[in-house]
Coordinates of C-alpha atoms and ligand atoms in Angstrom, one line a residue:
M1 CA -24.6 -17.7 -16.6
N2 CA -24.9 -18.7 -20.2
S3 CA -23.5 -16.7 -23.1
A4 CA -26.9 -15.4 -24.1
A5 CA -27.3 -13.9 -20.6
S6 CA -23.9 -12.5 -20.7
S7 CA -24.7 -11.0 -24.1
N8 CA -27.9 -9.3 -22.8
F9 CA -25.8 -7.8 -19.9
I10 CA -23.3 -6.4 -22.3
A11 CA -26.0 -4.9 -24.6
A12 CA -27.6 -3.3 -21.6
C13 CA -24.3 -1.8 -20.5
V14 CA -23.7 -0.5 -24.1
D15 CA -27.1 1.3 -23.8
A16 CA -26.1 2.6 -20.4
I17 CA -22.6 4.0 -21.0
G18 CA -21.9 3.7 -24.9
A19 CA -20.3 1.1 -26.9
A20 CA -16.9 2.8 -26.8
H21 CA -16.7 2.2 -23.1
V22 CA -17.7 -1.5 -23.0
L23 CA -14.6 -3.5 -24.0
T24 CA -15.0 -7.0 -25.1
D25 CA -12.2 -7.5 -27.7
P26 CA -9.4 -9.6 -26.0
H27 CA -6.8 -7.2 -27.3
D28 CA -8.5 -4.2 -25.5
T29 CA -9.4 -6.3 -22.3
A30 CA -6.0 -8.0 -21.7
P31 CA -4.3 -5.2 -19.8
Y32 CA -7.1 -5.2 -17.2
L33 CA -7.1 -9.1 -16.7
T34 CA -3.5 -9.6 -15.3
D35 CA -2.3 -8.1 -12.0
W36 CA 0.8 -6.0 -11.6
R37 CA 3.0 -8.9 -10.3
R38 CA 1.7 -11.1 -13.1
R39 CA 0.6 -13.8 -10.6
Y40 CA -2.9 -13.8 -11.6
T41 CA -4.7 -13.7 -15.0
G42 CA -8.5 -13.9 -15.0
S43 CA -11.3 -13.5 -17.6
A44 CA -14.3 -11.4 -17.9
C45 CA -17.3 -11.0 -20.1
A46 CA -16.4 -7.3 -20.5
V47 CA -14.3 -4.4 -19.1
L48 CA -16.7 -1.5 -18.3
C49 CA -15.4 2.1 -18.2
P50 CA -18.1 4.6 -17.0
S51 CA -17.3 8.1 -16.4
T52 CA -19.7 9.3 -13.8
A53 CA -21.0 7.9 -10.5
E54 CA -24.5 7.7 -12.0
E55 CA -23.2 5.5 -14.8
V56 CA -21.4 3.3 -12.1
A57 CA -24.8 3.0 -10.3
A58 CA -26.6 2.0 -13.5
I59 CA -24.0 -0.7 -14.2
V60 CA -24.4 -2.2 -10.8
R61 CA -28.2 -2.2 -11.2
L62 CA -27.7 -4.2 -14.4
A63 CA -25.3 -6.5 -12.8
N64 CA -28.1 -7.2 -10.1
E65 CA -30.6 -7.8 -12.8
H66 CA -28.3 -10.1 -14.8
R67 CA -26.4 -11.6 -11.8
V68 CA -23.0 -10.6 -13.0
A69 CA -20.3 -10.0 -10.4
I70 CA -18.3 -6.7 -10.5
V71 CA -14.6 -6.5 -10.0
P72 CA -13.7 -2.8 -9.4
Q73 CA -10.3 -1.7 -10.7
G74 CA -8.4 1.5 -10.3
G75 CA -4.7 1.7 -11.4
N76 CA -4.2 -2.1 -11.2
T77 CA -1.1 -1.7 -9.1
G78 CA -2.4 -3.8 -6.2
L79 CA 0.0 -6.5 -5.0
V80 CA -2.5 -9.2 -3.9
G81 CA -4.6 -9.8 -6.9
G82 CA -7.6 -7.9 -5.6
A83 CA -8.5 -6.2 -8.9
T84 CA -8.2 -9.3 -11.2
P85 CA -11.3 -11.3 -12.0
D86 CA -11.4 -15.1 -11.6
T87 CA -11.1 -17.6 -14.4
S88 CA -14.7 -18.5 -14.8
G89 CA -15.3 -16.2 -17.8
A90 CA -18.7 -14.9 -18.3
Q91 CA -19.8 -14.4 -14.7
Q92 CA -17.6 -11.4 -13.9
A93 CA -17.1 -8.0 -15.4
V94 CA -14.1 -5.7 -14.6
L95 CA -15.4 -2.1 -13.7
S96 CA -12.6 0.3 -14.3
L97 CA -12.8 3.6 -12.4
R98 CA -10.2 5.5 -14.4
R99 CA -12.5 7.7 -16.3
L100 CA -14.0 9.1 -13.1
N101 CA -11.0 11.4 -12.8
R102 CA -12.2 14.8 -11.9
V103 CA -11.1 17.0 -9.0
R104 CA -14.5 18.2 -7.9
D105 CA -13.4 20.9 -5.2
V106 CA -10.5 22.2 -3.3
D107 CA -11.3 24.0 -0.2
P108 CA -8.1 25.6 1.4
H109 CA -9.9 26.8 4.5
N110 CA -11.3 23.5 5.3
N111 CA -8.1 21.8 4.1
T112 CA -9.9 19.4 1.9
I113 CA -9.8 18.1 -1.7
T114 CA -12.9 16.3 -3.2
V115 CA -11.7 13.9 -5.9
E116 CA -13.4 11.2 -8.0
A117 CA -12.1 7.6 -7.4
G118 CA -10.1 7.3 -10.7
V119 CA -7.9 10.4 -10.0
I120 CA -4.3 9.3 -10.0
L121 CA -2.5 9.8 -6.7
A122 CA 0.3 11.9 -8.2
D123 CA -2.5 14.2 -9.8
V124 CA -4.1 14.6 -6.3
Q125 CA -0.6 15.6 -4.8
A126 CA -0.1 18.1 -7.7
R127 CA -3.5 19.7 -7.3
A128 CA -2.9 20.1 -3.5
E129 CA 0.5 21.7 -4.3
S130 CA -1.1 24.2 -6.7
A131 CA -3.3 25.3 -3.8
A132 CA -0.2 25.6 -1.7
R133 CA -1.3 22.5 0.4
L134 CA 0.3 19.0 0.9
F135 CA -1.6 15.8 0.1
P136 CA 0.8 13.5 2.1
L137 CA 0.0 10.1 0.8
S138 CA 3.1 8.9 -1.1
L139 CA 4.1 5.5 -2.5
A140 CA 6.2 4.2 -5.3
A141 CA 3.2 3.4 -7.5
Q142 CA 1.8 6.9 -7.3
G143 CA 2.0 7.7 -10.9
S144 CA -0.4 4.9 -11.7
C145 CA -2.5 4.1 -8.6
T146 CA -5.8 5.9 -8.1
I147 CA -7.3 7.3 -5.0
G148 CA -10.2 4.8 -5.0
G149 CA -7.7 2.0 -5.0
N150 CA -5.8 3.7 -2.2
L151 CA -8.9 3.9 -0.1
S152 CA -10.0 0.5 -1.0
T153 CA -6.6 -1.0 0.1
N154 CA -6.1 1.6 2.9
A155 CA -2.7 2.2 1.4
G156 CA 0.2 3.2 3.6
G157 CA 3.5 4.3 2.0
T158 CA 6.2 6.6 3.3
G159 CA 4.4 9.4 5.2
V160 CA 2.3 7.3 7.6
L161 CA 4.6 8.0 10.6
R162 CA 3.4 11.6 10.5
Y163 CA 0.2 11.8 8.6
G164 CA -1.4 8.3 9.0
N165 CA -2.6 5.9 6.3
T166 CA -5.2 6.5 3.7
R167 CA -8.1 5.9 6.2
E168 CA -6.7 8.7 8.4
L169 CA -6.6 11.0 5.4
C170 CA -10.3 10.6 4.5
L171 CA -13.2 12.6 5.8
G172 CA -16.0 11.5 3.5
L173 CA -17.0 9.0 0.7
E174 CA -19.4 8.8 -2.2
V175 CA -20.3 5.0 -2.7
V176 CA -22.4 3.0 -5.1
T177 CA -23.9 0.3 -2.9
P178 CA -24.2 -3.4 -4.1
Q179 CA -27.8 -2.6 -5.0
G180 CA -26.8 0.2 -7.2
E181 CA -27.9 3.2 -5.1
L182 CA -25.6 6.2 -4.9
W183 CA -24.8 7.1 -1.3
D184 CA -23.6 10.8 -0.8
G185 CA -21.3 10.7 2.3
L186 CA -19.1 13.4 1.0
R187 CA -18.9 15.2 4.3
G188 CA -15.8 17.3 5.0
L189 CA -16.2 17.0 8.8
R190 CA -13.6 16.3 11.4
K191 CA -16.2 15.5 13.9
D192 CA -19.3 13.5 13.2
N193 CA -20.5 11.1 15.8
T194 CA -23.8 10.0 14.3
G195 CA -23.9 6.3 14.6
Y196 CA -22.0 3.5 12.8
D197 CA -19.1 4.7 10.7
L198 CA -20.1 3.5 7.2
R199 CA -17.1 5.4 5.6
D200 CA -14.6 3.3 7.6
L201 CA -16.3 0.1 6.5
F202 CA -15.8 0.8 2.8
I203 CA -12.2 1.9 3.4
G204 CA -9.9 -1.1 3.1
A205 CA -12.8 -3.3 1.9
E206 CA -11.0 -4.0 -1.4
G207 CA -14.3 -3.5 -3.3
T208 CA -16.2 -6.2 -1.5
L209 CA -18.9 -3.9 0.1
G210 CA -19.5 -1.4 -2.6
I211 CA -17.8 0.9 -5.2
I212 CA -16.2 4.1 -4.1
T213 CA -16.8 6.8 -6.6
A214 CA -15.5 9.9 -4.8
A215 CA -13.9 11.1 -1.6
V216 CA -13.2 14.1 0.5
M217 CA -9.5 13.9 1.6
K218 CA -7.6 16.0 4.2
L219 CA -5.0 18.4 3.2
H220 CA -1.9 19.7 5.3
P221 CA 0.2 22.8 5.2
Q222 CA 3.3 22.4 3.0
P223 CA 6.5 22.2 4.9
A224 CA 8.9 25.0 4.4
A225 CA 12.0 22.7 4.3
R226 CA 12.9 19.0 4.2
V227 CA 16.1 17.5 5.6
T228 CA 16.9 14.0 4.4
A229 CA 19.7 11.8 5.7
L230 CA 21.0 8.2 5.8
A231 CA 22.3 6.8 9.2
A232 CA 24.2 3.7 9.7
L233 CA 23.5 1.5 12.6
P234 CA 24.7 -1.8 14.2
S235 CA 21.4 -3.6 14.5
A236 CA 17.6 -3.3 14.2
H237 CA 17.4 -2.9 18.1
A238 CA 19.6 0.2 17.7
A239 CA 17.4 1.5 14.9
L240 CA 14.5 1.3 17.4
D241 CA 16.4 3.3 20.0
F242 CA 17.3 5.7 17.2
L243 CA 13.6 6.1 16.3
S244 CA 12.8 7.0 20.0
L245 CA 15.7 9.5 20.1
A246 CA 14.5 11.1 16.8
Q247 CA 10.9 11.3 17.9
R248 CA 12.1 13.0 21.2
H249 CA 14.1 15.5 19.3
A250 CA 11.9 16.2 16.3
G251 CA 8.4 15.3 17.5
P252 CA 5.9 15.7 14.7
L253 CA 8.6 17.0 12.3
L254 CA 9.9 13.5 11.8
T255 CA 8.0 12.4 8.7
G256 CA 10.1 9.4 7.4
F257 CA 12.0 6.6 9.1
E258 CA 12.8 3.7 6.7
L259 CA 14.9 0.8 7.6
M260 CA 17.0 -1.1 5.0
S261 CA 19.3 -3.9 5.8
D262 CA 22.9 -3.9 4.5
F263 CA 22.1 -6.6 2.0
C264 CA 19.2 -4.5 0.6
L265 CA 21.6 -1.8 -0.5
R266 CA 24.2 -4.3 -1.8
L267 CA 21.5 -5.8 -3.9
V268 CA 20.6 -2.3 -5.4
N269 CA 24.3 -1.6 -6.1
R270 CA 24.6 -5.0 -7.8
H271 CA 21.8 -4.5 -10.2
F272 CA 21.9 -0.7 -10.5
P273 CA 25.7 0.1 -10.2
Q274 CA 25.2 3.8 -10.5
M275 CA 23.6 3.6 -7.1
R276 CA 26.4 3.3 -4.8
Y277 CA 26.6 2.0 -1.2
P278 CA 26.4 5.1 0.7
F279 CA 29.1 4.5 3.4
A280 CA 32.8 3.6 3.1
E281 CA 32.4 0.8 5.6
P282 CA 29.7 -1.9 5.8
H283 CA 27.0 -1.4 8.5
A284 CA 24.3 -3.9 9.5
Q285 CA 21.3 -1.6 9.1
I286 CA 20.7 1.8 7.4
V287 CA 17.9 4.2 8.2
L288 CA 16.6 6.7 5.8
L289 CA 15.1 9.6 7.9
E290 CA 13.4 12.8 6.9
L291 CA 12.4 15.9 8.8
S292 CA 9.8 18.3 7.4
D293 CA 10.0 21.7 9.0
S294 CA 7.3 24.4 8.8
E295 CA 9.8 27.1 9.8
S296 CA 13.1 27.1 7.6
E297 CA 15.8 25.0 6.2
E298 CA 18.3 26.5 8.9
H299 CA 15.8 25.5 11.6
A300 CA 15.5 22.1 10.3
R301 CA 19.2 21.6 9.8
A302 CA 20.1 22.8 13.3
L303 CA 17.6 20.5 14.8
F304 CA 18.9 17.7 12.7
E305 CA 22.5 18.3 13.7
R306 CA 21.7 18.4 17.4
M307 CA 19.8 15.1 17.0
M308 CA 22.7 13.5 15.2
E309 CA 25.4 14.7 17.5
T310 CA 23.5 12.9 20.5
A311 CA 23.1 9.7 18.4
L312 CA 26.7 9.6 17.3
E313 CA 28.1 10.5 20.7
S314 CA 26.0 7.8 22.4
G315 CA 27.2 5.2 19.8
L316 CA 23.7 4.5 18.6
V317 CA 24.6 5.8 15.1
E318 CA 27.9 4.6 13.5
D319 CA 27.9 7.1 10.7
A320 CA 25.6 9.5 8.9
V321 CA 25.3 11.5 5.7
V322 CA 22.9 14.4 5.1
A323 CA 21.5 15.3 1.7
E324 CA 22.9 18.7 0.7
N325 CA 20.5 19.4 -2.2
L326 CA 17.4 18.2 -3.9
A327 CA 19.3 15.8 -6.2
Q328 CA 21.0 14.0 -3.3
T329 CA 17.6 13.8 -1.4
Q330 CA 16.2 12.1 -4.5
A331 CA 19.2 9.8 -4.7
F332 CA 18.7 8.7 -1.1
W333 CA 15.0 7.9 -1.9
N334 CA 16.0 6.2 -5.0
L335 CA 18.0 3.8 -3.0
R336 CA 15.1 2.9 -0.9
E337 CA 12.7 2.6 -3.9
H338 CA 14.9 0.5 -6.0
I339 CA 15.1 -2.3 -3.5
P340 CA 12.0 -4.1 -4.8
L341 CA 13.3 -3.7 -8.4
A342 CA 16.7 -5.0 -7.4
Q343 CA 15.1 -7.9 -5.9
A344 CA 13.1 -8.7 -9.0
E345 CA 16.3 -8.5 -11.0
E346 CA 18.0 -10.9 -8.6
G347 CA 15.3 -13.5 -9.3
L348 CA 12.0 -14.9 -7.9
N349 CA 11.5 -14.3 -4.2
I350 CA 9.0 -14.8 -1.4
K351 CA 7.5 -11.7 -0.2
H352 CA 5.8 -10.8 3.1
D353 CA 4.2 -7.4 4.0
I354 CA 3.8 -7.7 7.8
A355 CA 3.3 -5.4 10.8
V356 CA 4.2 -5.9 14.4
P357 CA 4.2 -3.5 17.4
I358 CA 7.1 -1.2 16.7
S359 CA 8.8 -2.3 20.0
R360 CA 8.9 -6.0 18.7
I361 CA 10.6 -5.3 15.3
G362 CA 14.1 -6.2 16.6
H363 CA 13.0 -9.5 18.2
F364 CA 10.9 -10.4 15.3
I365 CA 13.7 -10.0 12.9
E366 CA 16.2 -12.0 15.2
E367 CA 13.8 -14.8 15.8
T368 CA 12.4 -15.2 12.4
D369 CA 15.8 -14.9 10.7
A370 CA 17.1 -17.8 12.8
L371 CA 14.0 -20.0 12.0
I372 CA 14.5 -19.3 8.2
A373 CA 18.2 -20.0 8.3
E374 CA 17.4 -23.3 10.0
A375 CA 14.8 -24.3 7.5
A376 CA 16.5 -23.2 4.4
P377 CA 20.3 -22.7 5.0
G378 CA 21.8 -20.0 2.8
A379 CA 18.4 -18.3 2.1
R380 CA 19.1 -14.5 1.9
M381 CA 16.9 -12.1 3.8
V382 CA 15.8 -8.9 2.0
T383 CA 14.4 -6.9 5.0
F384 CA 13.3 -3.3 4.7
G385 CA 10.3 -1.2 5.5
H386 CA 8.6 1.6 7.3
L387 CA 10.2 1.0 10.7
G388 CA 8.3 3.9 12.2
D389 CA 5.0 2.2 11.5
G390 CA 6.1 -1.3 12.6
N391 CA 5.8 -2.4 9.0
L392 CA 8.4 -4.6 7.3
H393 CA 8.8 -6.0 3.9
Y394 CA 10.4 -9.2 5.1
N395 CA 11.3 -11.1 1.9
V396 CA 13.2 -14.2 1.3
Q397 CA 15.5 -14.7 -1.7
A398 CA 17.1 -18.0 -2.8
P399 CA 20.7 -18.8 -1.8
E400 CA 23.5 -17.1 -3.8
G401 CA 23.6 -18.9 -7.2
G402 CA 20.7 -21.1 -6.3
D403 CA 17.7 -21.9 -8.6
A404 CA 15.1 -19.4 -7.6
K405 CA 12.2 -21.2 -9.3
Q406 CA 13.0 -24.3 -7.6
F407 CA 13.6 -22.6 -4.2
L408 CA 10.1 -21.0 -4.5
A409 CA 8.4 -24.3 -5.3
Q410 CA 10.2 -26.0 -2.4
Y411 CA 9.9 -23.4 0.3
Q412 CA 7.0 -20.9 -0.4
S413 CA 4.6 -22.5 2.0
T414 CA 7.2 -23.3 4.6
M415 CA 8.4 -19.7 4.6
N416 CA 5.0 -18.2 4.7
Q417 CA 4.2 -20.4 7.6
I418 CA 7.3 -19.4 9.5
V419 CA 6.8 -15.8 8.9
Y420 CA 3.2 -15.6 9.6
D421 CA 3.4 -17.8 12.7
S422 CA 6.1 -15.5 14.0
T423 CA 4.0 -12.4 13.1
H424 CA 1.1 -13.9 15.0
R425 CA 3.3 -14.7 18.1
H426 CA 4.2 -11.0 18.2
R427 CA 0.6 -10.1 17.9
G428 CA 1.2 -8.7 14.4
S429 CA -0.7 -8.6 11.0
I430 CA 0.0 -10.7 8.0
S431 CA -0.9 -7.8 5.8
A432 CA 0.2 -4.3 6.8
E433 CA -0.7 -2.2 3.8
H434 CA -1.3 -4.4 0.7
G435 CA -4.5 -6.0 1.6
I436 CA -5.8 -9.6 1.4
G437 CA -7.1 -9.7 -2.2
Q438 CA -6.9 -13.4 -3.4
L439 CA -3.4 -13.9 -2.4
K440 CA -3.7 -14.1 1.4
I441 CA -7.3 -15.2 1.7
D442 CA -6.6 -18.5 3.4
E443 CA -3.9 -17.1 5.7
S444 CA -6.2 -14.3 6.8
A445 CA -9.0 -16.8 7.7
H446 CA -6.4 -18.8 9.5
Y447 CA -4.9 -16.2 11.6
K448 CA -8.0 -14.1 12.5
S449 CA -10.2 -15.4 15.3
D450 CA -13.5 -17.3 14.4
I451 CA -15.5 -14.4 16.0
E452 CA -13.7 -11.8 13.7
V453 CA -14.3 -14.0 10.5
R454 CA -17.9 -14.5 11.4
L455 CA -18.6 -10.8 12.0
M456 CA -16.9 -10.0 8.7
K457 CA -19.0 -12.5 6.9
T458 CA -22.2 -11.2 8.5
L459 CA -21.3 -7.7 7.4
K460 CA -20.5 -8.9 3.8
S461 CA -23.9 -10.7 3.5
A462 CA -25.8 -7.7 5.0
F463 CA -24.3 -5.4 2.5
D464 CA -24.1 -7.7 -0.5
P465 CA -26.5 -10.7 0.0
L466 CA -26.1 -11.7 -3.8
N467 CA -22.3 -11.7 -3.4
L468 CA -21.8 -9.6 -6.5
M469 CA -19.1 -7.3 -5.2
N470 CA -15.6 -8.6 -5.9
P471 CA -16.5 -12.2 -4.8
G472 CA -13.6 -14.4 -3.8
K473 CA -11.5 -11.5 -2.4
V474 CA -10.9 -10.8 1.4
L475 CA -13.4 -13.5 2.4
R476 CA -14.1 -16.9 0.9
Ligands
FAD1 P1 -6.2 -1.5 -7.8 O1 -4.9 -2.3 -7.9 O2 -6.7 -1.2 -9.1 O3 -7.2 -2.2 -6.8 C1 -6.9 -2.6 -5.5 C2 -8.1 -3.1 -4.8 O4 -9.0 -2.0 -4.6 C3 -8.8 -4.2 -5.6 O5 -9.4 -5.1 -4.6 C4 -9.8 -3.5 -6.2 O6 -11.0 -4.3 -6.5 C5 -10.2 -2.4 -5.2 N1 -10.7 -1.1 -5.9 C6 -10.0 -0.3 -6.7 N2 -10.7 0.9 -6.9 C7 -11.8 0.8 -6.2 C8 -13.0 1.6 -6.0 N3 -13.0 2.9 -6.6 N4 -14.0 1.1 -5.2 C9 -14.0 0.0 -4.6 N5 -12.9 -0.9 -4.8 C10 -11.9 -0.5 -5.6 N6 0.9 0.0 -1.4 C11 1.1 0.6 0.0 O7 0.1 0.6 0.7 N7 2.2 1.1 0.3 C12 3.2 1.2 -0.7 O8 4.3 1.8 -0.2 C13 3.1 0.6 -1.9 N8 4.1 0.6 -2.7 C14 3.9 0.0 -4.1 C15 5.0 0.1 -4.9 C16 4.7 -0.4 -6.2 C17 5.9 -0.4 -7.2 C18 3.6 -1.1 -6.5 C19 3.3 -1.6 -7.9 C20 2.6 -1.1 -5.6 C21 2.7 -0.6 -4.3 N9 1.7 -0.5 -3.3 C22 1.9 0.0 -2.2 C23 0.4 -1.3 -3.7 C24 -0.6 -0.5 -4.5 O9 -0.1 0.6 -5.1 C25 -1.7 0.1 -3.6 O10 -2.4 -1.0 -3.1 C26 -2.6 1.0 -4.3 O11 -3.4 1.6 -3.2 C27 -3.6 0.4 -5.2 O12 -4.3 1.4 -5.9 P2 -4.9 1.0 -7.4 O13 -5.6 2.2 -7.9 O14 -3.9 0.5 -8.3 O15 -5.9 -0.2 -7.1

């Protein structure tokens, strides 16, 4: 595309949505062109900021006419470079959904909320709360990420064990197709067996099949009480047994079960000294668990005490501490949420967001730790994650005092191969909740079967024959 063609596209967008919402000044566009981890910086002929689904559709029709590719963007908190354009310049435009930020409807009887794609996740939670309901999707980026981004990455977070990931929380979608038509699939139905499930195709597609402009999301009753605790355990295998025990005792009341290795919490304490290691003695693994009870605080605590008594008596759990108030609950969650921040403070590291069947977690950690120790003696493992979902953030940090940059240059591809081969052997996924974006595009093609890749490519070309929807993401 030459610069005259790109100027024509920009002029047409100005007519469609107004000059104030078509950004071309480098100072204005810069925040949209680099991803959250600062791994990728792209360029775009413009950043377009429509405020309605009809405006999004008009822009996509213009993109078809002028052959400009569209990179949808929500809060730009994605961790795999999915919302960042490539470096070719004039051929791509970023389409920011943030001005589509209205809550269209709350239906307490149907337990649904209908929101536009650019509504910030924390605002969806707040709006649900004001209707005495719970919107249970929860992740550390919730103050910035948008519901459209959550849907497009099928985000997970800390409530998946009880409520499922974003896909399981969605009943209907409104989508602008790659041809610029507006599909109204905003159905608030729990049952709808009327052919292929188009909704589920757009969820997790990372903007490669169309642009989500609104969604009907499920709401849940608010729990009457929450009890949060930290439990110390001798191994990841013990944590798995403890998960079974907790599920037996608490059933659906168990809403959180997060695993953190001893090293993770020492790293947090090193870089955030106000956050103390929570036990007097060191323990190999620490689990943060949470019960959400619909009856009362007393009921939750009684159930919790029975469960912990059994776990302590059987030697499964070595020690435990229960939050006595809201501040302590927050402090426990802060420990968990500061692990990635402490890791960043410690220096560059190699991250993996993998999933294996829950029963394989202990074996996966043991086997893969040994392979990594053999390949890079002294490498430090920062292993934490949503154990109840079989999802680990399995990260490798340079040896103590080592040069992190040099370690990364030397070991990044070896570590990726060790971890992903191991994940594959355990029939796992190389991307549990962050998606593929541009970061994992080659690995995804390598570990998926040829049949799966061919079917995905067939779908992509059927939906988007001109390859205008976020090209170069998910599939090459
Ligand atoms: P963006 O980053 O803007 O976009 C993500 C992808 O979706 C891109 O491919 C983009 O093109 C596409 N997209 C965005 N909006 C639309 C739309 N309306 N229509 C079509 N495509 C669209 N993720 C988890 O799953 N669990 C976690 O626990 C978690 N914790 C995190 C903690 C931190 C501190 C950070 C920074 C990120 C974390 N993430 C986590 C990753 C990230 O927050 C999620 O992927 C989130 O869902 C992205 O939302 P977003 O609005 O920022 O999307």
